[in-house]
């Protein structure tokens, strides 16, 4: 579960990307302050909590698919309409096609990516998965 100190560090990291010193360091003005990319099975509750806390702190809308995705054909545009993509790193995140797709859209569109790790996320497992991804 997300807690105060960790949430504060996430907020500061995300605000640094969104706001920067004195003004937006991205020169982006998206419909959403951020798009939360997550694996529902692993982190639906954490995604909702992160969305609620960031909307309260930033005073801006945060995209969460369970609230905002009405038409799957608009997924790419929703990522592009966000000032950053927050990947909520959980054990199954990198195995989910839509999570990978959202990251690729962000990379191709120049949308900054901010990683937020859940306690269950294992960087070594993720490294091994990516290392052997083309053979699995």
mmCIF file of C-alpha atoms in Angstrom:
data_model
loop_
_atom_site.group_PDB
_atom_site.id
_atom_site.type_symbol
_atom_site.label_atom_id
_atom_site.label_comp_id
_atom_site.label_asym_id
_atom_site.label_seq_id
_atom_site.Cartn_x
_atom_site.Cartn_y
_atom_site.Cartn_z
ATOM 1 C CA UNK A 1 0.000 0.000 0.000
ATOM 2 C CA UNK A 2 1.180 3.518 -0.690
ATOM 3 C CA UNK A 3 2.120 5.575 2.374
ATOM 4 C CA UNK A 4 2.828 9.185 3.269
ATOM 5 C CA UNK A 5 6.605 9.416 2.855
ATOM 6 C CA UNK A 6 6.575 7.437 -0.380
ATOM 7 C CA UNK A 7 3.628 9.393 -1.732
ATOM 8 C CA UNK A 8 5.361 12.676 -0.939
ATOM 9 C CA UNK A 9 8.462 11.538 -2.849
ATOM 10 C CA UNK A 10 6.276 10.530 -5.812
ATOM 11 C CA UNK A 11 4.438 13.839 -5.705
ATOM 12 C CA UNK A 12 7.710 15.757 -5.714
ATOM 13 C CA UNK A 13 9.090 13.725 -8.608
ATOM 14 C CA UNK A 14 5.929 14.147 -10.645
ATOM 15 C CA UNK A 15 5.648 17.854 -9.843
ATOM 16 C CA UNK A 16 9.269 18.309 -10.921
ATOM 17 C CA UNK A 17 8.351 16.862 -14.314
ATOM 18 C CA UNK A 18 5.008 18.665 -14.603
ATOM 19 C CA UNK A 19 5.839 22.024 -13.084
ATOM 20 C CA UNK A 20 9.616 22.415 -13.095
ATOM 21 C CA UNK A 21 11.319 25.425 -11.537
ATOM 22 C CA UNK A 22 8.972 28.371 -11.929
ATOM 23 C CA UNK A 23 7.062 27.071 -14.928
ATOM 24 C CA UNK A 24 6.402 23.942 -16.935
ATOM 25 C CA UNK A 25 9.693 22.398 -17.930
ATOM 26 C CA UNK A 26 7.930 20.487 -20.696
ATOM 27 C CA UNK A 27 6.148 23.302 -22.495
ATOM 28 C CA UNK A 28 3.229 20.903 -22.673
ATOM 29 C CA UNK A 29 -0.313 21.651 -21.710
ATOM 30 C CA UNK A 30 -2.252 18.449 -21.689
ATOM 31 C CA UNK A 31 -5.837 17.711 -20.952
ATOM 32 C CA UNK A 32 -4.530 15.559 -18.090
ATOM 33 C CA UNK A 33 -1.671 16.299 -15.719
ATOM 34 C CA UNK A 34 -0.784 12.598 -15.947
ATOM 35 C CA UNK A 35 -1.935 9.251 -17.298
ATOM 36 C CA UNK A 36 -1.678 6.392 -14.771
ATOM 37 C CA UNK A 37 -0.663 3.191 -16.558
ATOM 38 C CA UNK A 38 -1.147 0.131 -14.378
ATOM 39 C CA UNK A 39 -2.012 -3.560 -14.274
ATOM 40 C CA UNK A 40 -5.466 -3.784 -12.700
ATOM 41 C CA UNK A 41 -4.914 -7.228 -11.171
ATOM 42 C CA UNK A 42 -1.816 -6.066 -9.288
ATOM 43 C CA UNK A 43 -2.448 -2.409 -8.564
ATOM 44 C CA UNK A 44 -5.994 -1.139 -9.175
ATOM 45 C CA UNK A 45 -6.327 0.125 -5.606
ATOM 46 C CA UNK A 46 -2.898 1.800 -5.679
ATOM 47 C CA UNK A 47 -3.705 3.443 -9.025
ATOM 48 C CA UNK A 48 -6.934 4.887 -7.643
ATOM 49 C CA UNK A 49 -5.170 6.112 -4.500
ATOM 50 C CA UNK A 50 -2.387 7.717 -6.561
ATOM 51 C CA UNK A 51 -4.953 9.391 -8.821
ATOM 52 C CA UNK A 52 -6.937 10.759 -5.869
ATOM 53 C CA UNK A 53 -3.859 12.075 -4.071
ATOM 54 C CA UNK A 54 -2.327 13.691 -7.162
ATOM 55 C CA UNK A 55 -5.600 15.335 -8.195
ATOM 56 C CA UNK A 56 -5.913 16.758 -4.706
ATOM 57 C CA UNK A 57 -2.296 17.999 -4.575
ATOM 58 C CA UNK A 58 -2.041 19.260 -8.161
ATOM 59 C CA UNK A 59 -5.608 20.474 -8.638
ATOM 60 C CA UNK A 60 -5.627 18.873 -12.099
ATOM 61 C CA UNK A 61 -7.240 15.838 -13.707
ATOM 62 C CA UNK A 62 -5.269 12.569 -13.710
ATOM 63 C CA UNK A 63 -6.275 10.012 -16.362
ATOM 64 C CA UNK A 64 -7.305 6.600 -15.035
ATOM 65 C CA UNK A 65 -8.810 4.199 -17.553
ATOM 66 C CA UNK A 66 -11.592 2.972 -15.271
ATOM 67 C CA UNK A 67 -12.861 6.579 -15.082
ATOM 68 C CA UNK A 68 -11.878 8.124 -18.370
ATOM 69 C CA UNK A 69 -11.601 5.505 -21.133
ATOM 70 C CA UNK A 70 -14.892 5.314 -23.008
ATOM 71 C CA UNK A 71 -13.534 4.306 -26.421
ATOM 72 C CA UNK A 72 -10.469 2.089 -26.791
ATOM 73 C CA UNK A 73 -9.663 3.719 -30.124
ATOM 74 C CA UNK A 74 -8.921 6.923 -28.167
ATOM 75 C CA UNK A 75 -6.263 5.327 -25.929
ATOM 76 C CA UNK A 76 -3.340 6.718 -27.933
ATOM 77 C CA UNK A 77 -4.782 10.221 -27.860
ATOM 78 C CA UNK A 78 -5.339 10.064 -24.097
ATOM 79 C CA UNK A 79 -1.644 9.247 -23.589
ATOM 80 C CA UNK A 80 -0.657 12.105 -25.925
ATOM 81 C CA UNK A 81 -3.066 14.455 -24.116
ATOM 82 C CA UNK A 82 -1.252 13.852 -20.816
ATOM 83 C CA UNK A 83 1.700 15.848 -19.542
ATOM 84 C CA UNK A 84 3.382 12.663 -18.335
ATOM 85 C CA UNK A 85 2.808 8.916 -18.163
ATOM 86 C CA UNK A 86 3.056 7.423 -14.688
ATOM 87 C CA UNK A 87 3.852 3.741 -14.848
ATOM 88 C CA UNK A 88 2.743 2.033 -11.679
ATOM 89 C CA UNK A 89 5.332 -0.718 -11.570
ATOM 90 C CA UNK A 90 3.874 -3.946 -10.218
ATOM 91 C CA UNK A 91 4.914 -7.574 -10.818
ATOM 92 C CA UNK A 92 2.690 -8.089 -13.895
ATOM 93 C CA UNK A 93 2.963 -4.604 -15.401
ATOM 94 C CA UNK A 94 5.558 -5.465 -18.040
ATOM 95 C CA UNK A 95 3.654 -8.600 -19.124
ATOM 96 C CA UNK A 96 0.481 -6.698 -20.042
ATOM 97 C CA UNK A 97 0.197 -5.683 -23.719
ATOM 98 C CA UNK A 98 -1.705 -2.463 -23.059
ATOM 99 C CA UNK A 99 0.825 -1.329 -20.453
ATOM 100 C CA UNK A 100 3.657 -1.830 -22.967
ATOM 101 C CA UNK A 101 1.549 -0.134 -25.651
ATOM 102 C CA UNK A 102 0.970 2.921 -23.432
ATOM 103 C CA UNK A 103 4.713 3.195 -22.759
ATOM 104 C CA UNK A 104 5.492 2.977 -26.484
ATOM 105 C CA UNK A 105 2.948 5.694 -27.284
ATOM 106 C CA UNK A 106 4.520 7.942 -24.647
ATOM 107 C CA UNK A 107 8.035 7.319 -25.967
ATOM 108 C CA UNK A 108 6.997 7.905 -29.592
ATOM 109 C CA UNK A 109 5.072 11.067 -28.624
ATOM 110 C CA UNK A 110 7.734 12.551 -26.362
ATOM 111 C CA UNK A 111 5.541 12.251 -23.274
ATOM 112 C CA UNK A 112 7.797 12.007 -20.186
ATOM 113 C CA UNK A 113 7.547 8.793 -18.160
ATOM 114 C CA UNK A 114 7.655 8.647 -14.373
ATOM 115 C CA UNK A 115 8.037 5.237 -12.720
ATOM 116 C CA UNK A 116 6.353 4.536 -9.388
ATOM 117 C CA UNK A 117 7.176 1.136 -7.887
ATOM 118 C CA UNK A 118 4.814 -0.862 -5.715
ATOM 119 C CA UNK A 119 6.368 -2.770 -2.806
ATOM 120 C CA UNK A 120 5.906 -6.066 -4.687
ATOM 121 C CA UNK A 121 7.811 -4.889 -7.781
ATOM 122 C CA UNK A 122 11.145 -6.619 -8.302
ATOM 123 C CA UNK A 123 13.612 -4.822 -10.559
ATOM 124 C CA UNK A 124 15.678 -7.989 -11.018
ATOM 125 C CA UNK A 125 12.641 -9.929 -12.258
ATOM 126 C CA UNK A 126 11.818 -7.100 -14.666
ATOM 127 C CA UNK A 127 15.403 -7.035 -15.935
ATOM 128 C CA UNK A 128 15.332 -10.794 -16.568
ATOM 129 C CA UNK A 129 11.992 -10.522 -18.335
ATOM 130 C CA UNK A 130 13.247 -7.807 -20.692
ATOM 131 C CA UNK A 131 16.556 -9.589 -21.205
ATOM 132 C CA UNK A 132 14.749 -12.667 -22.544
ATOM 133 C CA UNK A 133 11.666 -10.964 -23.950
ATOM 134 C CA UNK A 134 12.400 -11.800 -27.594
ATOM 135 C CA UNK A 135 12.778 -15.519 -26.798
ATOM 136 C CA UNK A 136 9.622 -15.953 -24.684
#
